[in-house]
Short mmCIF file of C-alpha atoms in Angstrom, two decimals:
data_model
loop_
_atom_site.label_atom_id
_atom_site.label_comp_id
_atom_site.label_asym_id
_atom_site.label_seq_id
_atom_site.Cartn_x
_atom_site.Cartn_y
_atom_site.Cartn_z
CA UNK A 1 -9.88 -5.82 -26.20
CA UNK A 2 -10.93 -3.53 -23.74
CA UNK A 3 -12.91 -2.44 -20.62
CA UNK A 4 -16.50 -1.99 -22.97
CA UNK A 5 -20.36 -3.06 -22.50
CA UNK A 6 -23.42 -2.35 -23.37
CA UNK A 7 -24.54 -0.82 -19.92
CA UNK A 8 -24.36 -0.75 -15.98
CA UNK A 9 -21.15 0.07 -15.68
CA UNK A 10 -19.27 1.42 -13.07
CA UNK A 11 -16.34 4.46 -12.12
CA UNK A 12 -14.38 1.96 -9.89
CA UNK A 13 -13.80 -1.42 -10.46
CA UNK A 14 -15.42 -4.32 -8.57
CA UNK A 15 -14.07 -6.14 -5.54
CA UNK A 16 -14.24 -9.66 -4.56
CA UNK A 17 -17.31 -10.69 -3.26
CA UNK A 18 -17.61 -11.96 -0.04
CA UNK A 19 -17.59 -15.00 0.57
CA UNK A 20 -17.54 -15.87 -2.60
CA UNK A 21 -16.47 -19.17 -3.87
CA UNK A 22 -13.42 -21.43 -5.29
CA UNK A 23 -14.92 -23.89 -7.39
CA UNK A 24 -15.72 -24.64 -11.13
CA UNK A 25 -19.08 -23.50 -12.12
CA UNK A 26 -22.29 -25.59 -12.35
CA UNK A 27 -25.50 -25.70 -14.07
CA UNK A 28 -28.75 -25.55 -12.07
CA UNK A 29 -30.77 -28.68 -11.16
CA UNK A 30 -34.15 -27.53 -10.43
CA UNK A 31 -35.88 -28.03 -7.16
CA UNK A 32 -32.21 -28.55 -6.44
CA UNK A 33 -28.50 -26.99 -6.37
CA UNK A 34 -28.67 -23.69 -7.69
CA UNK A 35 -26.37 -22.79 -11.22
CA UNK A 36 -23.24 -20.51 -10.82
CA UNK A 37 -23.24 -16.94 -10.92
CA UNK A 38 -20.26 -15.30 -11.75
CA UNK A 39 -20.82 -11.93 -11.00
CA UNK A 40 -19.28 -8.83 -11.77
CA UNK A 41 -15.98 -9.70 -10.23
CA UNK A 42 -15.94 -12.36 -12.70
CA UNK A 43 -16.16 -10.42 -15.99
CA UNK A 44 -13.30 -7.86 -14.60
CA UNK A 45 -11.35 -10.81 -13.54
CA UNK A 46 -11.44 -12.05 -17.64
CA UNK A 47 -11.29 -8.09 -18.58
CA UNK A 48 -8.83 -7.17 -16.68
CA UNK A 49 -6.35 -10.24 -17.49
CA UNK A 50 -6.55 -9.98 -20.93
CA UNK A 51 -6.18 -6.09 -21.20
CA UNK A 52 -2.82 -6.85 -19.47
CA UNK A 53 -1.84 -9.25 -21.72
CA UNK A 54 -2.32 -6.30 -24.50
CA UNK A 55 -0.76 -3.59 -22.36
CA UNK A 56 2.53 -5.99 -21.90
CA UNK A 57 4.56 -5.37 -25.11
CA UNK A 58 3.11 -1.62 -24.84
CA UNK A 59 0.02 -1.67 -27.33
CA UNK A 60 -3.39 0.32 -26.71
CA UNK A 61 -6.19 -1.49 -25.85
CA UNK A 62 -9.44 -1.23 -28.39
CA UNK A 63 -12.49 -2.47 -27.91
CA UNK A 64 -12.80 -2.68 -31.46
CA UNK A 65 -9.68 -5.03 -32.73
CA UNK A 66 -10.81 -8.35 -31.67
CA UNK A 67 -6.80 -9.33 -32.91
CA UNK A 68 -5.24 -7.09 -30.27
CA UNK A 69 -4.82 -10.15 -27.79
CA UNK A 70 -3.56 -12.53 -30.47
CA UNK A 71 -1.31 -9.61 -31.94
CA UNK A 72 -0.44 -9.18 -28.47
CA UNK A 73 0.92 -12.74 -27.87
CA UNK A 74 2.99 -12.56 -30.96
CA UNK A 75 4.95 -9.16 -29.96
CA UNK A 76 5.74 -10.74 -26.51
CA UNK A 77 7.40 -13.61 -28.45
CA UNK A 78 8.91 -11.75 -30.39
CA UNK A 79 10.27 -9.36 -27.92
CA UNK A 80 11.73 -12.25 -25.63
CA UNK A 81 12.74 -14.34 -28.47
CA UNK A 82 14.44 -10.97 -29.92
CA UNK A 83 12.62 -9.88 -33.04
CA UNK A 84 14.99 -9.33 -36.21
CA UNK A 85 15.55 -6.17 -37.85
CA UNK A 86 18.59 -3.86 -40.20
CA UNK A 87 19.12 -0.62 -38.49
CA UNK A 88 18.13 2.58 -41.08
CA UNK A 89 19.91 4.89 -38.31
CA UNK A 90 23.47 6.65 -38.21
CA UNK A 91 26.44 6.02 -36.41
CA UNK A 92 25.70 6.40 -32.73
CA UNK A 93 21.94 6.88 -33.00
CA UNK A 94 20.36 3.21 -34.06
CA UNK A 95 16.70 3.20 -35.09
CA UNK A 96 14.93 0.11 -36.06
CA UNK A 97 11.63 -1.25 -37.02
CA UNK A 98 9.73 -4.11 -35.53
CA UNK A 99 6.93 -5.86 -36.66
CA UNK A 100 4.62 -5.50 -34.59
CA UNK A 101 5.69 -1.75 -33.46
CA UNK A 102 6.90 -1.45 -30.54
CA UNK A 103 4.81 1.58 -29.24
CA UNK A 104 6.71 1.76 -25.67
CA UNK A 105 10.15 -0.01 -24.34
CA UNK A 106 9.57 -2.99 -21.50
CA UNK A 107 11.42 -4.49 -19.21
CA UNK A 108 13.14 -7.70 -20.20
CA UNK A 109 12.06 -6.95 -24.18
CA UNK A 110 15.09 -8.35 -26.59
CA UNK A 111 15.58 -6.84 -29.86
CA UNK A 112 18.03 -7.89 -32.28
CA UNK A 113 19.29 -6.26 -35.10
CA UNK A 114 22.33 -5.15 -37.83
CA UNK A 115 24.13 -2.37 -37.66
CA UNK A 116 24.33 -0.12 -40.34
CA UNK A 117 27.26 1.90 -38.94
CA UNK A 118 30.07 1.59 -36.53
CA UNK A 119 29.74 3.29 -33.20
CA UNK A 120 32.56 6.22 -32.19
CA UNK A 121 31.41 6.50 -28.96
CA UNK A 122 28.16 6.75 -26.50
CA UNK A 123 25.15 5.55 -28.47
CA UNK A 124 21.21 5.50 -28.51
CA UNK A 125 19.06 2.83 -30.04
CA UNK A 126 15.31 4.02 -31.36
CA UNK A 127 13.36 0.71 -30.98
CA UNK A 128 10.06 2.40 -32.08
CA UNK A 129 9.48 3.89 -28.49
CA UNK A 130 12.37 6.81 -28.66
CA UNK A 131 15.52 6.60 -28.63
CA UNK A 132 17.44 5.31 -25.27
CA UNK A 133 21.26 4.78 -24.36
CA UNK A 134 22.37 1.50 -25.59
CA UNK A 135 25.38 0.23 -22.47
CA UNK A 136 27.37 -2.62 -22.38
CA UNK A 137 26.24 -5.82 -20.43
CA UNK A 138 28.02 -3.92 -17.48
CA UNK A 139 25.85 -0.68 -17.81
CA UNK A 140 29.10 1.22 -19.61
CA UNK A 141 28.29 3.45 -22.53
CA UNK A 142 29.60 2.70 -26.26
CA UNK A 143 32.99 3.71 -26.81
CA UNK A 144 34.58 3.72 -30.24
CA UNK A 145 34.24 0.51 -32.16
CA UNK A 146 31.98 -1.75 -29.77
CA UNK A 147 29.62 -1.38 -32.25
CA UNK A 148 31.16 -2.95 -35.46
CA UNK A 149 29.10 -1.88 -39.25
CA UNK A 150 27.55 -5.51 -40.15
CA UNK A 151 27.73 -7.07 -36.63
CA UNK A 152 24.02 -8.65 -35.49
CA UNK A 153 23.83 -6.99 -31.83
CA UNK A 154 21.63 -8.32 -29.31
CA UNK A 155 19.69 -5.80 -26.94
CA UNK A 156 18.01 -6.29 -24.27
CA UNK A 157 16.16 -3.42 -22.55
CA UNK A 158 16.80 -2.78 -18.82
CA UNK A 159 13.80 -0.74 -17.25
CA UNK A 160 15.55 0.20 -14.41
CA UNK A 161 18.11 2.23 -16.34
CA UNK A 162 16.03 2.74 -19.37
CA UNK A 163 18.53 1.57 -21.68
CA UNK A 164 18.88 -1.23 -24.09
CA UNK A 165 21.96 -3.58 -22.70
CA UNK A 166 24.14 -5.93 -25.04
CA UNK A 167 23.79 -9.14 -24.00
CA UNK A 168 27.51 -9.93 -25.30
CA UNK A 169 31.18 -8.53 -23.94
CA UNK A 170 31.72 -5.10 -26.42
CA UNK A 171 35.43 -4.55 -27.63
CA UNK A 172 36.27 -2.53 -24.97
CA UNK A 173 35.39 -5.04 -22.18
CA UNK A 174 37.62 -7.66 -24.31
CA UNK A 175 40.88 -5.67 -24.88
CA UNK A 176 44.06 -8.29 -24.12
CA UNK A 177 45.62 -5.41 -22.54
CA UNK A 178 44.33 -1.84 -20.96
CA UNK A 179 44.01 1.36 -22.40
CA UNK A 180 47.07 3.55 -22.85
CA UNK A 181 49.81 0.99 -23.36
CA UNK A 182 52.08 2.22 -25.94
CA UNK A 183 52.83 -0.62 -28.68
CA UNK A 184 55.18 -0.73 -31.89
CA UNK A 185 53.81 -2.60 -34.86
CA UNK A 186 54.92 -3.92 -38.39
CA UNK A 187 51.90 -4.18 -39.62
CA UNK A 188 50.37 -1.87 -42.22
CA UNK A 189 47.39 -1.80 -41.04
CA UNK A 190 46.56 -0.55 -37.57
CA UNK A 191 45.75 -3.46 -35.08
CA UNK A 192 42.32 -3.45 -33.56
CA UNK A 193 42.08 -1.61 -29.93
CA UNK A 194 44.90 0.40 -31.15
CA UNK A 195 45.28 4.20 -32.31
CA UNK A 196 48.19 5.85 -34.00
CA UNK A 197 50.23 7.58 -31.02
CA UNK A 198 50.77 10.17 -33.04
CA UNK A 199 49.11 13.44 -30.70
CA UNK A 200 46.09 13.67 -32.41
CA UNK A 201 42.85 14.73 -30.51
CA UNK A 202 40.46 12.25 -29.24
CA UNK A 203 36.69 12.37 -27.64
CA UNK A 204 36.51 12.17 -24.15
CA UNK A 205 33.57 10.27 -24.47
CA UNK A 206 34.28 7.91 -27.11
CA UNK A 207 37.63 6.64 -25.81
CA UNK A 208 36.84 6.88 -22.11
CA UNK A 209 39.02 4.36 -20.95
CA UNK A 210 42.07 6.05 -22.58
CA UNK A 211 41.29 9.35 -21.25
CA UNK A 212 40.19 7.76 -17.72
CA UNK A 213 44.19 6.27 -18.10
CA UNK A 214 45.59 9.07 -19.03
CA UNK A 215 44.46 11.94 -16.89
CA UNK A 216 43.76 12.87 -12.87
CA UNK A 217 40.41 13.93 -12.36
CA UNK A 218 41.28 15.94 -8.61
CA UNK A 219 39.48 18.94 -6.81
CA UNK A 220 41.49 21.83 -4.94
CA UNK A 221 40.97 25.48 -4.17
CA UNK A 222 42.28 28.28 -6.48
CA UNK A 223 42.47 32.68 -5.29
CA UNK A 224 42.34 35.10 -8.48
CA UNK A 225 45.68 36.37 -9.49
CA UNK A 226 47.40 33.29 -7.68
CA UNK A 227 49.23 30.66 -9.35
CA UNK A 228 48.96 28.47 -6.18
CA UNK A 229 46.47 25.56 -6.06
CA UNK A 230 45.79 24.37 -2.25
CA UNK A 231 43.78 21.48 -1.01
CA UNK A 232 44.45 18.83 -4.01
CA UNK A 233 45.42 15.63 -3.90
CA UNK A 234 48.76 15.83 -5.65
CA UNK A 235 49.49 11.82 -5.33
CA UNK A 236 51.10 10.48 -8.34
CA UNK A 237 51.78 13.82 -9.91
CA UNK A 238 54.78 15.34 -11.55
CA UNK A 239 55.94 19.07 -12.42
CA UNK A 240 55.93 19.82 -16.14
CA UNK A 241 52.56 18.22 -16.39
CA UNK A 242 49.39 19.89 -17.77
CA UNK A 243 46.87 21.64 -15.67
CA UNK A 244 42.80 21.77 -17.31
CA UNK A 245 40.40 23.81 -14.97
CA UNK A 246 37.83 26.20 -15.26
CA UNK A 247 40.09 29.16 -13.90
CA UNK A 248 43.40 28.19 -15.85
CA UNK A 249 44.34 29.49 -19.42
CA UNK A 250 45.35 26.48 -22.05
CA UNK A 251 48.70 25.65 -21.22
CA UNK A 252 48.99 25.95 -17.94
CA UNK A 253 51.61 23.53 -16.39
CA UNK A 254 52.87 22.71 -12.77
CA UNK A 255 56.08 24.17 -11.88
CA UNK A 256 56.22 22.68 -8.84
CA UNK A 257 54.27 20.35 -6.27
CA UNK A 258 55.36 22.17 -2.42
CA UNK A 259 52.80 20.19 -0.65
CA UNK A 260 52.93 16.06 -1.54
CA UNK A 261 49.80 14.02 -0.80
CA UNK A 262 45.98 14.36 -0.25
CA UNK A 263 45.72 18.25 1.01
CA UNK A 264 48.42 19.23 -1.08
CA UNK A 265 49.56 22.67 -2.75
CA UNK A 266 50.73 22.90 -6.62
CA UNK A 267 51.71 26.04 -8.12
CA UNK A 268 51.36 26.73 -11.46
CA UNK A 269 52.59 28.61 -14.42
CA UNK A 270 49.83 31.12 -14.77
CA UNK A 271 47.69 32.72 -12.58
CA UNK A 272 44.07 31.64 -11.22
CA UNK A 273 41.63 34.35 -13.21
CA UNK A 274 38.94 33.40 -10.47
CA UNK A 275 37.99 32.13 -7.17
CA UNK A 276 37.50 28.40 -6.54
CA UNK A 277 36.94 25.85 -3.70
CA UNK A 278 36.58 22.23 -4.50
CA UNK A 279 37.10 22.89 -8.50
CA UNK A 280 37.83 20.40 -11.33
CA UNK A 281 40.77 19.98 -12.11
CA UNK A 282 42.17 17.58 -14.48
CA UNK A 283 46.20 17.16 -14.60
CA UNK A 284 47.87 15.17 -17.17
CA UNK A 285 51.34 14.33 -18.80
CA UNK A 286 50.06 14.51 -22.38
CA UNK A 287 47.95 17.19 -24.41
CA UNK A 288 44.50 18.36 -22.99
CA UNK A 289 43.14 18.60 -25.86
CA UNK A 290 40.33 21.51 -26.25
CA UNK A 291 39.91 21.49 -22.48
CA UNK A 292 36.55 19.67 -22.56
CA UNK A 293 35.57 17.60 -25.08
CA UNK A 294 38.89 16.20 -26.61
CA UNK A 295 41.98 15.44 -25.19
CA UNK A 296 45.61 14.08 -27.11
CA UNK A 297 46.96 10.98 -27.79
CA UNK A 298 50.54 10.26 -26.73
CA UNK A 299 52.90 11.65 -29.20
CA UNK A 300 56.07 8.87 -29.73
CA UNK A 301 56.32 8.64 -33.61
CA UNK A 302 59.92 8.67 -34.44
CA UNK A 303 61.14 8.59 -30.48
CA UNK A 304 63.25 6.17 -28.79
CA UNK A 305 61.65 5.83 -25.60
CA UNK A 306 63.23 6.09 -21.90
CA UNK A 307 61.79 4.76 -18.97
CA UNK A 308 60.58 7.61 -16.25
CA UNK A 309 62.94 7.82 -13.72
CA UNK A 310 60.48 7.35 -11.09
CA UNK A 311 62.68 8.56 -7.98
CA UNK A 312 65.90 6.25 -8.89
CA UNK A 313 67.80 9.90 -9.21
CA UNK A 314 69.95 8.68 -12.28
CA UNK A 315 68.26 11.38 -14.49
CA UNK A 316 65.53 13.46 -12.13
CA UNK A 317 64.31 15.09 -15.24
CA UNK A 318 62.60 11.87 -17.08
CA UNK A 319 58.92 12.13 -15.81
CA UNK A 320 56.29 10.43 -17.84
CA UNK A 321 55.86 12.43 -20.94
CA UNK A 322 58.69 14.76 -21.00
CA UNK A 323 60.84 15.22 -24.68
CA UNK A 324 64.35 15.60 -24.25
CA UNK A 325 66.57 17.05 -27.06
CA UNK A 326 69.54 15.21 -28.21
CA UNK A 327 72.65 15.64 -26.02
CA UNK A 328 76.02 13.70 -25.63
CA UNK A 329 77.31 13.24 -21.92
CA UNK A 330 81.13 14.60 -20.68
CA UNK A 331 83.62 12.61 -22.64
CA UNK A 332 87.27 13.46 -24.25
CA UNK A 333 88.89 13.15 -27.25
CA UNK A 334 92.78 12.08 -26.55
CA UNK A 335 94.44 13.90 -29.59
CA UNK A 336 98.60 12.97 -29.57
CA UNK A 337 100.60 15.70 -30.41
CA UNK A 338 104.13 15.64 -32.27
CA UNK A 339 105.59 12.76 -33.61
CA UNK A 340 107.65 12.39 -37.21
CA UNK A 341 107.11 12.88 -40.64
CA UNK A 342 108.12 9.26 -41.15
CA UNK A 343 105.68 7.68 -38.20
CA UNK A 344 103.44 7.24 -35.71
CA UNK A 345 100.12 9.02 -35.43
CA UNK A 346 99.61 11.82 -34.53
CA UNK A 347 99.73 15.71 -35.59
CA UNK A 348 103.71 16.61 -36.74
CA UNK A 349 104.79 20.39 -36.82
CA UNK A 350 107.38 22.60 -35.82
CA UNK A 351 105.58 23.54 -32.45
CA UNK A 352 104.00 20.97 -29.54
CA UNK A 353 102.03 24.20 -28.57
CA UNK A 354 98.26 23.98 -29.18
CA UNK A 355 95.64 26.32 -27.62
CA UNK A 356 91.85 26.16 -28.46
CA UNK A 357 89.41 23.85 -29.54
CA UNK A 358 91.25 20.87 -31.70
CA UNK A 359 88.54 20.00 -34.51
CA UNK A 360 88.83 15.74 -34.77
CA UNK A 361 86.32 15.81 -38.13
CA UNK A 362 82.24 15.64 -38.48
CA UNK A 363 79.97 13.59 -40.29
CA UNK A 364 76.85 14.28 -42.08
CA UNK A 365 74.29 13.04 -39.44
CA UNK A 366 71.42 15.65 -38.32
CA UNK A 367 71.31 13.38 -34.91
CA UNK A 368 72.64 11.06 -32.54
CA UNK A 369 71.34 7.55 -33.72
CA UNK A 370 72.31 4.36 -32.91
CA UNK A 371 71.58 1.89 -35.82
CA UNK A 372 67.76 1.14 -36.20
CA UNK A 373 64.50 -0.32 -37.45
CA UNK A 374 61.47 1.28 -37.90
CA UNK A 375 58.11 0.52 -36.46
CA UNK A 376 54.81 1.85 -36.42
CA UNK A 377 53.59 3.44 -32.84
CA UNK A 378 50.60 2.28 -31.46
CA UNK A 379 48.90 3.02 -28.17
CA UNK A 380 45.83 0.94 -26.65
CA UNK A 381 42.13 1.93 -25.74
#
């Protein structure tokens, strides 16, 4: 189907003609009514609806396929209805066949399909026009797991984004609790939503919500060869914590915040190697990762865990994240002196006279434990 005749046609397509009529059409009665003539308005009218019809799930119109309208019908059922396919693609880039090919993504089209892979983070889908972002029913990109190997997902492709949105709530939408809650487990196996706490590097893309938890994403103003960092919002923050920016070296911490509050002042332990106004900066209790594409996971294996002190003032130095060796608090060991060979406690010599440290014994014990069970350590994304 397409705009084609034999001859007399035109660069510029007809307009209504005027007056023109509503009606049905009518055969001629001679020496009375005259028959209908449709006109060339007519014939683009039929043209023109039909070449739509084929231009609707994105197929070229041909004069010369007298199936193109019928074949066109069928790929706009099965695009609403959501046409069937397995994905052939890779983990985070989907591609899938349709039959009929889809030739160019439209909006409102459903596809449906099987994954052949789970997701571990943002992820296309190839429908036959390219590929495109697939986003949760919210518009979020994929983030590890909401794309399960052997799960049917349903698609449906959103023309004003240009991405292919899951009709159903992802994993990450449908976590019982949010990202970055630390957990302890007896199971083997690790839980679903849950990751090892055990330090190890993460993408920043494919656990978002964990590394949206976990971090401050601030701006502030840096000098070359100045550990000072003006103009940031230093709400929430804590010194000790790690400092990520374009100016700092890896490792960089804050030694101590001298300006609280939106407009604040941090300073640092290394100096700025540039100039900066309104630069990233990202500040965080736990591991940084590479600096830009990874960041760390919470590191509690084999801990017991305190609560931050959080301005009570019964132990200033507890901030979120901070290790603390083992210690023992001021005590004394009463140790009776004298007494008889015959009796009571106690040590019994010729002199009451001790000077210097009295040694009461030791055990075998490389640390200060109280008795325990042992638990996996699990934190939430």
């Amino acid at each position: 189907m397409d705009r084609f005749y034999q001859q007399g046609t035109d660069v510029s397509p007809p307009v209504p003609p005027v007056p023109g009529e509503t009606g049905y059409p009518r055969a001629g009665v001679p020496g009375g009514a005259s028959a209908s003539v449709p006109g060339a308005y007519w014939f683009h009218m039929i043209t023109e609806s039909l070449r739509n019809l084929v231009l609707r799930p994105g197929m070229t119109p041909d004069h010369t396929n007298l199936n193109l309208v019928a074949d066109a019908i069928e790929s706009l059922v099965d695009q609403r209805a959501g046409n069937f396919t397995l994905d052939t693609g890779i983990a985070d880039a989907y591609v899938i066949a349709l039959d009929p090919v889809i030739t160019a993504n439209v909006g409102g089209m459903v596809v449906r399909f099987k994954a052949g892979n789970t997701c571990t983070g943002p992820s296309t889908l190839d429908a036959g026009a390219g590929p495109v972002p697939i986003v949760s029913n919210q518009g979020a990109a994929m983030q590890s797991g909401d794309i399960v190997s052997g799960s049917i997902i349903t698609a449906l492709y959103d023309a004003t984004s240009g991405s292919f949105m899951i009709t159903t709530q992802v994993p990450s939408q449908t976590s019982a609790m949010p990202p970055g809650i630390i957990l302890s487990s007896a199971c083997i196996q690790t839980p679903p939503r849950t990751l090892s706490a055990d330090g190890g590097l993460l993408s920043r893309t494919g656990y978002a919500n964990l590394w949206a938890a976990q971090h401050l994403a601030v701006t502030g103003d840096c000098s070359a060869a100045s550990a000072v960092i003006s103009n940031i919002d230093t709400t929430n923050m804590q010194a000790g914590w790690n400092v990520g920016g374009t100016y700092f070296p890896a490792g960089t911490t804050i030694l101590s915040i001298d300006i609280a509050g939106p407009g604040g002042q941090l300073t640092v332990s290394a100096n700025a190697t540039g100039n900066g106004v309104g630069t990233a900066f990202e500040i965080s209790p736990w591991g940084l990762g590479d600096g830009a594409t990874t960041f760390n996971k919470p590191e509690v294996r084999n801990e017991f865990v305190r609560f931050a002190d959080d301005g009570r003032g019964v132990n200033v130095g507890s901030i979120l994240g901070s290790v603390h060796a083992d210690s023992v608090g001021p005590h004394t060991h009463p140790t009776p002196i004298g007494g008889s060979a015959g009796g009571s406690s106690g040590f019994w010599g010729p002199s009451t006279d001790v000077s210097g440290p009295t040694d009461t014994g030791s055990n075998t014990g490389t640390e200060t434990q109280p008795h325990h069970v042992v638990l996996h350590a699990l934190v939430t994304y």
